[in-house]
Short mmCIF file of C-alpha atoms and ligand atoms in Angstrom, two decimals:
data_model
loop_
_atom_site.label_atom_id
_atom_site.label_comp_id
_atom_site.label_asym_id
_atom_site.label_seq_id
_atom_site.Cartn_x
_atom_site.Cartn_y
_atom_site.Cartn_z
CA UNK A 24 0.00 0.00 0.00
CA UNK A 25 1.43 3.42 -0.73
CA UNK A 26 -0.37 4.93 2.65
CA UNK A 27 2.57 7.10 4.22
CA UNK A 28 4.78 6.96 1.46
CA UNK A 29 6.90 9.26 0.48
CA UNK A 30 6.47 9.48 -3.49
CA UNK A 31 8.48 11.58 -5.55
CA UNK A 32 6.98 12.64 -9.37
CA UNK A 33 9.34 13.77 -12.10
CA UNK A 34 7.33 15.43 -15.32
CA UNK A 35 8.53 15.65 -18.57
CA UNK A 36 7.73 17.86 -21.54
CA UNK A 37 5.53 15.59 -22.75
CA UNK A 38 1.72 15.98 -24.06
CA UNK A 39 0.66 13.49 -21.91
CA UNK A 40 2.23 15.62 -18.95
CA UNK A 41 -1.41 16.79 -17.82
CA UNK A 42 -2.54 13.30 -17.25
CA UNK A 43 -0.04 13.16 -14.08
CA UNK A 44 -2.86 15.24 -11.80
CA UNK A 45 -4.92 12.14 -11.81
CA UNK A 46 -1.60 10.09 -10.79
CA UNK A 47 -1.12 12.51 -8.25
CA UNK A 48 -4.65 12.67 -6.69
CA UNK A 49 -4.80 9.26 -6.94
CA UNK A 50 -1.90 8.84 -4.14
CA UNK A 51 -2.86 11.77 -2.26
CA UNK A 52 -6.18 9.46 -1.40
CA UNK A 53 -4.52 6.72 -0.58
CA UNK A 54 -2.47 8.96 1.96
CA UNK A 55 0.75 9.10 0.60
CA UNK A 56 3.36 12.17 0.35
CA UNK A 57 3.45 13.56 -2.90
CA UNK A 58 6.04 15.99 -4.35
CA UNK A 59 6.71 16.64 -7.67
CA UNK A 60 9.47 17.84 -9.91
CA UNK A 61 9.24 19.54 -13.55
CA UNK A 62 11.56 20.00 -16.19
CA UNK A 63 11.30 23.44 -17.77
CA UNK A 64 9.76 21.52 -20.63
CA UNK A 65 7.39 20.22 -18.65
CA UNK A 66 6.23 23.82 -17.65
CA UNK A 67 5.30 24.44 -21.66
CA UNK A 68 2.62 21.58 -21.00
CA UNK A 69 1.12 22.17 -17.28
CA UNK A 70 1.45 24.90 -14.67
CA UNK A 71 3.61 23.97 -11.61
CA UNK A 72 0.22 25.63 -9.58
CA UNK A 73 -2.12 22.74 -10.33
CA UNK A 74 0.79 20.46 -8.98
CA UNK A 75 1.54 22.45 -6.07
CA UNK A 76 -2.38 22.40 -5.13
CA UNK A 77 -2.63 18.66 -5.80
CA UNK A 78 0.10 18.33 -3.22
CA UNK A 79 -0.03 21.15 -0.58
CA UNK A 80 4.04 21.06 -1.82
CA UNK A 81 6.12 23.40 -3.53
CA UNK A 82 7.17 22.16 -7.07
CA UNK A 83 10.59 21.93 -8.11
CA UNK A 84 12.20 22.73 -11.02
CA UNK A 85 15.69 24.23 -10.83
CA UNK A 86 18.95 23.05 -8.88
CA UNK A 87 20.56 26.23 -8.10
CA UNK A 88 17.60 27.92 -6.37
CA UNK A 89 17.32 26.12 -2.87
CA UNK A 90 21.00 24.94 -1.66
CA UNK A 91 21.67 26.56 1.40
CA UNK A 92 21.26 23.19 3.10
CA UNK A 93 21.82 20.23 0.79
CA UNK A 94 21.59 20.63 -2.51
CA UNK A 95 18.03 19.92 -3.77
CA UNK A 96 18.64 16.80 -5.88
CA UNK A 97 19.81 15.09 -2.89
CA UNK A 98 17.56 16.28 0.10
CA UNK A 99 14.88 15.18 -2.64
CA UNK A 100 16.14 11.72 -3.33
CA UNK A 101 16.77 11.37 0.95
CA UNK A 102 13.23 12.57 1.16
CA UNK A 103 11.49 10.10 -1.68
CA UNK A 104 11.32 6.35 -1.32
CA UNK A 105 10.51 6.30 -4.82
CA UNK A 106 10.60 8.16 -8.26
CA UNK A 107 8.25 7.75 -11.44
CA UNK A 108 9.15 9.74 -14.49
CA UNK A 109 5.90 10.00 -16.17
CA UNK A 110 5.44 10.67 -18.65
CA UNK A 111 9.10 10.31 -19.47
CA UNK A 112 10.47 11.55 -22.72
CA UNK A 113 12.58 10.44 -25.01
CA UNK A 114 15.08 12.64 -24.14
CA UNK A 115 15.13 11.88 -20.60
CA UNK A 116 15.15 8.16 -21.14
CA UNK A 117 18.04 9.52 -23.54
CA UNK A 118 20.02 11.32 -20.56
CA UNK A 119 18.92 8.91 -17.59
CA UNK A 120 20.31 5.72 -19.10
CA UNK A 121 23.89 7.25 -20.51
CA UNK A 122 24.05 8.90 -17.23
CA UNK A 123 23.54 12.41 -18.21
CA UNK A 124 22.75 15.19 -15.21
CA UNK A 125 22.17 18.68 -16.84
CA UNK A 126 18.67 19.56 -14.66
CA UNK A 127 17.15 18.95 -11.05
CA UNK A 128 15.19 16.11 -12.68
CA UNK A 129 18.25 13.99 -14.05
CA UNK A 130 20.60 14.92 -11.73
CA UNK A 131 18.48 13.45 -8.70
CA UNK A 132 17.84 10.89 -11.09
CA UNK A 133 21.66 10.00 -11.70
CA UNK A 134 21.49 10.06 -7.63
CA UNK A 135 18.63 7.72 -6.87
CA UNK A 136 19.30 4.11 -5.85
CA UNK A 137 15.55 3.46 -4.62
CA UNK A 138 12.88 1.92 -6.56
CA UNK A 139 12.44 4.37 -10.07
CA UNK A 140 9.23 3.81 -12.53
CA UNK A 141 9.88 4.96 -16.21
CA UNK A 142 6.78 5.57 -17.76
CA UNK A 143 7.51 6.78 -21.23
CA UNK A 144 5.37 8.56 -23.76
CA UNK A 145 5.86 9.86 -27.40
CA UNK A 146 5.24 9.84 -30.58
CA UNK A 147 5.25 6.35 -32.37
CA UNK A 148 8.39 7.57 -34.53
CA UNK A 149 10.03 8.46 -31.41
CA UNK A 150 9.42 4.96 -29.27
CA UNK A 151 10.22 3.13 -32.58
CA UNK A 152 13.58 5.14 -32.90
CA UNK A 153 16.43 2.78 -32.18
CA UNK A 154 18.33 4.57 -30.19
CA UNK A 155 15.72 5.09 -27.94
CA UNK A 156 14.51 1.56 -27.67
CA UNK A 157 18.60 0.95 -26.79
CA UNK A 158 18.15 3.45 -24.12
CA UNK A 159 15.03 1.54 -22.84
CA UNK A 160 16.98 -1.93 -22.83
CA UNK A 161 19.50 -0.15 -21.22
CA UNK A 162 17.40 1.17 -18.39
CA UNK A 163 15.30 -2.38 -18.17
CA UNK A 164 18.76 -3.91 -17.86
CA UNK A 165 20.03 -1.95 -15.08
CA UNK A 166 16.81 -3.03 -12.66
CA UNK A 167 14.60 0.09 -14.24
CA UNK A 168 10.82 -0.82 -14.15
CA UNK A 169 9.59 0.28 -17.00
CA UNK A 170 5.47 1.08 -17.64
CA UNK A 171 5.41 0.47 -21.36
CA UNK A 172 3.62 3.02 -23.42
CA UNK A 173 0.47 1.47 -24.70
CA UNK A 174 -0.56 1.56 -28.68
CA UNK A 175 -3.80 3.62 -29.29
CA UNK A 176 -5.08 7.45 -30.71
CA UNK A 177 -2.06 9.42 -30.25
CA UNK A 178 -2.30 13.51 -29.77
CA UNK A 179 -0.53 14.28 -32.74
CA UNK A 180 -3.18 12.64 -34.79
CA UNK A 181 -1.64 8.87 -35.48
CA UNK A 182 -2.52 5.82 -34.35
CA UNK A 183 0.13 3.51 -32.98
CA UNK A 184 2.09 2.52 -29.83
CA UNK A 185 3.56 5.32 -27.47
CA UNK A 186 0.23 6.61 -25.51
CA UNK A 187 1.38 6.90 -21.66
CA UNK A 188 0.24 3.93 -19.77
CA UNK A 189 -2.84 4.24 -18.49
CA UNK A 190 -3.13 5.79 -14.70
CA UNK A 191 -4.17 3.15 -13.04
CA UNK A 192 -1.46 0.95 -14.40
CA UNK A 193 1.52 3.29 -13.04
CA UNK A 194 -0.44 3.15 -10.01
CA UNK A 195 -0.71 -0.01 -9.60
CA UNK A 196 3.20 -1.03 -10.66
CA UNK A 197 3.98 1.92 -7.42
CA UNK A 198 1.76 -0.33 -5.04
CA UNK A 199 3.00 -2.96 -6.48
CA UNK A 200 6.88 -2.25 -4.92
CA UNK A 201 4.99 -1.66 -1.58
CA UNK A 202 3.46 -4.49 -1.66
CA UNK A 203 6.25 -6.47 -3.27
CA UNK A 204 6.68 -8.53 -0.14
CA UNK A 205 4.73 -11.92 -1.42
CA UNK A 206 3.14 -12.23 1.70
CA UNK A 207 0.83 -14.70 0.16
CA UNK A 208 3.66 -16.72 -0.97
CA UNK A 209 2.72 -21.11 -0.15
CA UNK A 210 -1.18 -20.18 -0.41
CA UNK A 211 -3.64 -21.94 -2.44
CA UNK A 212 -6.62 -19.13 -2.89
CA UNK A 213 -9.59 -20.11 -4.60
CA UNK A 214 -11.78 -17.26 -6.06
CA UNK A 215 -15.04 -17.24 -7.88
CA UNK A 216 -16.24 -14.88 -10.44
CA UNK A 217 -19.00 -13.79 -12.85
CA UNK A 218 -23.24 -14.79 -12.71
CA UNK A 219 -23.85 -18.23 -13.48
CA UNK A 220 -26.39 -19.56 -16.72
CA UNK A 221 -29.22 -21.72 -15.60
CA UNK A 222 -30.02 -23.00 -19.34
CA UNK A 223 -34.01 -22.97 -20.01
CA UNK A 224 -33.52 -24.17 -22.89
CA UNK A 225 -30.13 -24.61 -25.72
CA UNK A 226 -30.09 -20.76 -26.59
CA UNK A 227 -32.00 -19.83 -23.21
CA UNK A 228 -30.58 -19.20 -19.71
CA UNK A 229 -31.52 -17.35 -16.66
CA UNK A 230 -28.88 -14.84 -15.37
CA UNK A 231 -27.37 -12.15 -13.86
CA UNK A 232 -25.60 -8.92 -14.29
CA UNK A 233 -22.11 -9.72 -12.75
CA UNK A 234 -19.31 -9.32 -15.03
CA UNK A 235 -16.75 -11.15 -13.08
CA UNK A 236 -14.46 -8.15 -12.86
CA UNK A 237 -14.36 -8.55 -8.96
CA UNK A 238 -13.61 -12.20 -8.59
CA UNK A 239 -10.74 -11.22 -11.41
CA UNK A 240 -9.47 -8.16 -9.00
CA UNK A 241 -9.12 -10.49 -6.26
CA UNK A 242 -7.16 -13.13 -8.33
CA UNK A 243 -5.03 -11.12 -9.90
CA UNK A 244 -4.03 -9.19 -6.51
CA UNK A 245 -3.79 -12.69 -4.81
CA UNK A 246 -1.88 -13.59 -7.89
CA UNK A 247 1.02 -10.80 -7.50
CA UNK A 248 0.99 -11.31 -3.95
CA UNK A 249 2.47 -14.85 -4.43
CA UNK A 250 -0.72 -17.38 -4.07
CA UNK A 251 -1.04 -20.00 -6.01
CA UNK A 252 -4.34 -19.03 -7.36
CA UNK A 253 -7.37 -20.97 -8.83
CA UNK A 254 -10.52 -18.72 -10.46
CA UNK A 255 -13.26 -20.93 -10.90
CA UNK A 256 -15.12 -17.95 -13.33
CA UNK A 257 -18.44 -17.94 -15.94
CA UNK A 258 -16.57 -15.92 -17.98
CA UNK A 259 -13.02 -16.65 -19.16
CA UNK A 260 -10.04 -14.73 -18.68
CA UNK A 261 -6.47 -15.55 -20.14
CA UNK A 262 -4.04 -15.54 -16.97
CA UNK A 263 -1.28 -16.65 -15.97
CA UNK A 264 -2.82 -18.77 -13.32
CA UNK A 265 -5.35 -21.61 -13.38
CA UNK A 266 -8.95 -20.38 -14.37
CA UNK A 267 -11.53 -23.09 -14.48
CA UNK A 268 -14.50 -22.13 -16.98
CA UNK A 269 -18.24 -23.13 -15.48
CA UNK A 270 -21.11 -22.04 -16.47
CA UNK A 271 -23.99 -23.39 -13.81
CA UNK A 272 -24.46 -23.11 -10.27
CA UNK A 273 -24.40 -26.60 -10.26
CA UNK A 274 -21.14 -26.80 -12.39
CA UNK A 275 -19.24 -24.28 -9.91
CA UNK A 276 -20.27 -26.46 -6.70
CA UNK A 277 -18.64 -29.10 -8.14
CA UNK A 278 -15.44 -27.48 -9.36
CA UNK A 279 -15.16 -25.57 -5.77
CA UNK A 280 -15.82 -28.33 -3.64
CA UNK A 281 -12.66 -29.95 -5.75
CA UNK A 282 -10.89 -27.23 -5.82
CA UNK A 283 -11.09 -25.91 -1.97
CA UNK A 284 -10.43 -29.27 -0.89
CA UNK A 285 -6.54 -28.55 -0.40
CA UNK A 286 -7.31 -25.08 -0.30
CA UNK A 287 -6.00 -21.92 2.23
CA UNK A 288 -9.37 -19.93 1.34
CA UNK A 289 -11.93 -19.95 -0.48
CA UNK A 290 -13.25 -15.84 -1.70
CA UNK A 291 -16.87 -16.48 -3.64
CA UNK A 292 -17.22 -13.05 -5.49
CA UNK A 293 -19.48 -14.89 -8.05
CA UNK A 294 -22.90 -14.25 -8.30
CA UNK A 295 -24.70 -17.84 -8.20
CA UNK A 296 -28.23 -18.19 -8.88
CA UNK A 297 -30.80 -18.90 -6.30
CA UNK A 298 -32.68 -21.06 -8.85
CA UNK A 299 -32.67 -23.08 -11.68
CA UNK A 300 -35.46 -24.21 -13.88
CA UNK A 301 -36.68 -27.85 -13.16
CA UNK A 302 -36.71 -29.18 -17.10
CA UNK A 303 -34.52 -27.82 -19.29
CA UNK A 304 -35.96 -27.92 -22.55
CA UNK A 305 -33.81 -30.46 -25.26
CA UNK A 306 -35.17 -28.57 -28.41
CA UNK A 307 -35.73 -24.37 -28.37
CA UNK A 308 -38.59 -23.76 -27.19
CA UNK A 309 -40.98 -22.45 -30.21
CA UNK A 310 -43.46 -18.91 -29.11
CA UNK A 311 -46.13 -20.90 -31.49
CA UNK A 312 -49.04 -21.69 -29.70
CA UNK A 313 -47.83 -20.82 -26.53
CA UNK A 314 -49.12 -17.40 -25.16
CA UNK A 315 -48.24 -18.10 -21.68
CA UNK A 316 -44.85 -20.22 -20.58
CA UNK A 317 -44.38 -20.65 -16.72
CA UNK A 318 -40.95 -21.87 -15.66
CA UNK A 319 -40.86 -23.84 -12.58
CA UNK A 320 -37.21 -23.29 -10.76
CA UNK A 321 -35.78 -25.49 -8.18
CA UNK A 322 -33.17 -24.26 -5.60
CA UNK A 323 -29.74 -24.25 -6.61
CA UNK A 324 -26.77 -25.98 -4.00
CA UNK A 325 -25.63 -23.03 -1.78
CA UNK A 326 -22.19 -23.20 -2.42
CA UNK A 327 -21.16 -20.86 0.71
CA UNK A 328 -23.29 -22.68 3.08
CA UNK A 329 -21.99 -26.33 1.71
CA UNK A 330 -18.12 -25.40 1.97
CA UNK A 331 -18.67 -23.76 5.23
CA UNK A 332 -19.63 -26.60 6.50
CA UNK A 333 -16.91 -28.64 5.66
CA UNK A 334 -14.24 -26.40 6.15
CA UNK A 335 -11.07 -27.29 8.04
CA UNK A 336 -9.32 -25.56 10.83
CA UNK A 337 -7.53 -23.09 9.44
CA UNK A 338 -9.84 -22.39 6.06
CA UNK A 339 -10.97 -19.33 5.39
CA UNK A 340 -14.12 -18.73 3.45
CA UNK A 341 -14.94 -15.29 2.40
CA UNK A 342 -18.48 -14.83 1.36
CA UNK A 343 -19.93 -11.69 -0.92
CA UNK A 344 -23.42 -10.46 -0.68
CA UNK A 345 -25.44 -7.96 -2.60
CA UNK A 346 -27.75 -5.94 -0.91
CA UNK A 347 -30.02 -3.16 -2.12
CA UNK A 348 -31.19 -2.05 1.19
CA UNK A 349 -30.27 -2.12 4.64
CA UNK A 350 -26.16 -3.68 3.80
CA UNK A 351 -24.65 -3.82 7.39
CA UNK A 352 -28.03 -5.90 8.94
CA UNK A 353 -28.20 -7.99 5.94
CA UNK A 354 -24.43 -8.59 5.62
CA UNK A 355 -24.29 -9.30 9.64
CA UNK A 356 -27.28 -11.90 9.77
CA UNK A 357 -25.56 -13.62 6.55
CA UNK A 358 -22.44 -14.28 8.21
CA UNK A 359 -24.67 -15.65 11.41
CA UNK A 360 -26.28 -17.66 8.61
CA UNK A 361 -23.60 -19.35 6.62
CA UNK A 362 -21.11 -19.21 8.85
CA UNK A 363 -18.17 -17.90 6.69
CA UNK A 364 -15.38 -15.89 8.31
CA UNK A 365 -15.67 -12.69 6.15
CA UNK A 366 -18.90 -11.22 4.41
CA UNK A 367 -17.86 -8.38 1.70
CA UNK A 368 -20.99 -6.75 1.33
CA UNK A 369 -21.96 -4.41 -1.64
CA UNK A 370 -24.71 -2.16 -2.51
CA UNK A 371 -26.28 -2.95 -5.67
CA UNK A 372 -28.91 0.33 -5.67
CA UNK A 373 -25.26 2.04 -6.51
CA UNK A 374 -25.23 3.29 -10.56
CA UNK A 375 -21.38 4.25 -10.14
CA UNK A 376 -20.20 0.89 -8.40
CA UNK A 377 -20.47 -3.03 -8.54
CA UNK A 378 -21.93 -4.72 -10.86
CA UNK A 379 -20.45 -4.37 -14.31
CA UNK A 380 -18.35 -0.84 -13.21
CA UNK A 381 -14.78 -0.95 -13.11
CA UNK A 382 -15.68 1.04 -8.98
CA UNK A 383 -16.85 -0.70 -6.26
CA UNK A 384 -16.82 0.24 -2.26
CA UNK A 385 -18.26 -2.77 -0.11
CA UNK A 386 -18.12 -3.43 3.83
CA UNK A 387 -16.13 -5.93 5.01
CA UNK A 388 -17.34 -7.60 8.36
CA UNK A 389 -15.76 -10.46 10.25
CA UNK A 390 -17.11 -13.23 12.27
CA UNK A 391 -16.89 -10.92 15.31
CA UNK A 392 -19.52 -8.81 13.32
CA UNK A 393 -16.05 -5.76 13.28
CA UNK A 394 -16.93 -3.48 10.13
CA UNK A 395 -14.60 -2.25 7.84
CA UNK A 396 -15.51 0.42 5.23
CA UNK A 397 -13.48 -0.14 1.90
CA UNK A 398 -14.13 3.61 0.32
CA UNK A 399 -15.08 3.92 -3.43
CA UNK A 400 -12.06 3.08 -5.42
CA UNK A 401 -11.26 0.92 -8.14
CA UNK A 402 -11.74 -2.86 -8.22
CA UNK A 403 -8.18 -3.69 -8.42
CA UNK A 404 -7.65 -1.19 -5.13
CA UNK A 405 -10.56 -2.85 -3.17
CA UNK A 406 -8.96 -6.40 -3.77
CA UNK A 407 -5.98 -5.29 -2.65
CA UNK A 408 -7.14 -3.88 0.68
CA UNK A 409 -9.70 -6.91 0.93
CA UNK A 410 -7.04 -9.02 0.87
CA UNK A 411 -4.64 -7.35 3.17
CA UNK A 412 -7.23 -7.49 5.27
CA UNK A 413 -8.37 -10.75 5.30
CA UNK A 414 -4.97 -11.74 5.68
CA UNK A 415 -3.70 -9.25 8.61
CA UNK A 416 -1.20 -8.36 6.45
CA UNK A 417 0.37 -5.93 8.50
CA UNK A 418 0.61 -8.85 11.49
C1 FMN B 16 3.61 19.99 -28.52
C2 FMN B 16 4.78 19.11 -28.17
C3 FMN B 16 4.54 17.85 -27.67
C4 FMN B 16 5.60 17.02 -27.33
N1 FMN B 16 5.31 15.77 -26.84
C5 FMN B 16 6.34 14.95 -26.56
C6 FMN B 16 6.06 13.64 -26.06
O1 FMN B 16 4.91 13.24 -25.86
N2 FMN B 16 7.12 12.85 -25.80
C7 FMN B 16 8.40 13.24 -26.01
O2 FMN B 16 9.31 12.43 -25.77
N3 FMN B 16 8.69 14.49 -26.45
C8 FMN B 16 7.70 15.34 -26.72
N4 FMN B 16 7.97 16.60 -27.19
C9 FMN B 16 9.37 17.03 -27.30
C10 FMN B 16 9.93 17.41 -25.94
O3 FMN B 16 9.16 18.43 -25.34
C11 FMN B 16 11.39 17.86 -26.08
O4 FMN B 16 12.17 16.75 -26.51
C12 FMN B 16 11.94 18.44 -24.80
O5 FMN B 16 13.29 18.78 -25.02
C13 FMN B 16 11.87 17.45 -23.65
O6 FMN B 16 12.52 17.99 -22.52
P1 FMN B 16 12.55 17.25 -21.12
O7 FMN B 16 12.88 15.83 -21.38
O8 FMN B 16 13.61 17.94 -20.34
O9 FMN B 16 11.22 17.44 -20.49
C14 FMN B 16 6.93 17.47 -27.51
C15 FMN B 16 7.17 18.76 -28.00
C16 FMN B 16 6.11 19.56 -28.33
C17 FMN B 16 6.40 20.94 -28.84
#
């Protein structure tokens, strides 16, 4: 987490240079220290005033101004414990990796033996140039972390690869190297995502709005933190961990029961249907000469309440619920109900979180009936948290 970090922003005279204030907000509410430092390119692009407001700090730009103490550069790179160039231009990248210290941005830069993010932007020409992609091996080499540049509408008109990574995506390679230690590392985690299909018929089903996105959050962050991780998921995602493709509740008992067997935890961020309908129909059923078509349903197995129940010492099972009304009652008699050691608890009446939205913000409440708030943010964000929480990470 980058709470109480101390996080140090170089800008570039880039285009993309205005996209930083998101970068920066984005820290500033997740509590850490932001400063930020601007190359007099940089100032062509963005005003160091929106910067200094984002961060209650003073911007800085030249090396000669402040050295009464210690010379800026290096009180700056005491102060940070990290730097991300970004966007980073290709004549930074040019001067960082052949050691070249001509402004307060390099210079610290030449200095800094903490963790350093590159995120580079440009114009295709200039990330294709081969001198520049030398200067990115070079940096990669040397233990650099670079964000690649990603390919897509480019401001001077083209299409092609050299757009600054998105936001999030710096943001989350920063937590990342705060949350580097694999503190997950030996676990088996099994997550669920996505609605499940209760087929009426071959090109019928009964369904749900859940896009898995979630479930995926919470595999992925499991994922980096060093589990061994298994997504049992209704809709399928290309990872570089097991995912197990189901489609019915019925299906996704089975594969979780399997599955949780030798399992740390089990996190069930899918949403399963209640129901199912008795008969599924062999042939599509035809509207001809039927006005009115009842479906009878039969209950579907409760896969929280089954694996509760024949969890081991030791197992944790995390259960989800979506509430429309009254969360923290329905959330706390759930967990009396099933029996589960965590209930994340979302409100669906929400337009601009859960399902489908790349936001969420959910309660998180533990057998003991404690509630923690996880505050809108994105999905990758709240796994993260959910996670270190689950797991006492800081215990
Ligand atoms: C409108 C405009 C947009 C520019 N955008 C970029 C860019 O996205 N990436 C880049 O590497 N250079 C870009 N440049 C060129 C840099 O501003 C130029 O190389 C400058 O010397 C970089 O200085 P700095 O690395 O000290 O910030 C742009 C120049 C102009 C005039």
């Amino acid at each position: 987490m980058v709470r109480g970090k101390n996080i140090l922003i170089g800008i570039t005279g880039g285009i993309a240079a205005y996209k930083i204030c998101e970068l920066v907000r984005m820290f500033k509410k997740n509590q850490a220290n932001v400063k930020v430092v601007m190359t007099e390119a940089a100032l062509e692009f963005v005003t160091p005033l929106t910067f200094e407001t984002l961060t209650g700090e003073t911007v800085f730009i030249d090396q000669f101004e402040n050295i009464e103490r210690k010379p800026e550069h290096i009180a700056l790179c005491d102060w940070a414990d990290i730097l991300i160039i970004a966007p980073a231009t290709a004549n930074t990248i040019g001067k960082i990796s052949n050691g070249i210290a001509d402004n307060l941005l390099t210079s610290l830069a030449c200095a800094f033996k903490k963790p350093f993010i590159i995120a580079p932007a440009m114009n295709t020409g200039m990330w294709e140039n081969v001198f520049v992609q030398e200067n990115i091996q070079k940096l990669k080499t040397a233990g650099y972390k670079i964000v690649e540049p990603e390919e897509g509408f480019l401001a001077c008109g083209t299409n092609g690869a050299g757009r600054l990574a998105a936001i999030e995506k710096i943001y989350d390679a920063v937590n990342n190297i705060f949350c580097g230690k694999k503190y997950l590392l030996n676990k088996k985690i099994v997550v669920t995502a996505g609605g499940t299909k209760e087929n009426i018929d071959p090109v019928r089903y009964i369904g749900n709005y859940s896009s898995g996105k979630m479930g995926e959050a919470i595999a992925d962050k499991a994922f980096e933190a060093g589990a061994e991780v298994v997504l049992i998921s209704t809709v399928p995602f290309d990872k570089p961990y097991t995912v197990i493709l189901t489609k019915t509740a019925k299906e996704m008992a089975e594969e979780v029961k399997r599955e949780f067997e030798n399992a740390d935890s089990l996190i069930m961020a899918a949403a399963v249907a209640d129901y199912r309908p008795i008969d599924v129909s062999e042939e599509k059923i035809k509207k001809e000469n039927i006005d009115e078509l009842t479906l009878q349903l039969v209950k579907n197995p409760d896969i929280l309440s089954e694996m509760c129940k024949i969890k081991k010492e030791g197992q944790i099972v995390v259960g989800f619920c979506a509430e429309s009304q009254n969360l923290e009652q329905n959330a706390a008699s759930k967990i009396r109900k099933k029996g589960c050691d965590f209930i994340a608890a979302n409100d669906i009446s929400r337009k601009d979180i859960a399902f489908s939205s790349d936001f969420n913000e959910m309660i998180l409440i533990d057998k003991e009936l404690k509630v923690r708030h996880l505050k809108k943010d994105t999905k990758k964000n709240i796994a993260s948290e959910l996670l270190e929480l689950i797991y006492d990470k800081d215990n």
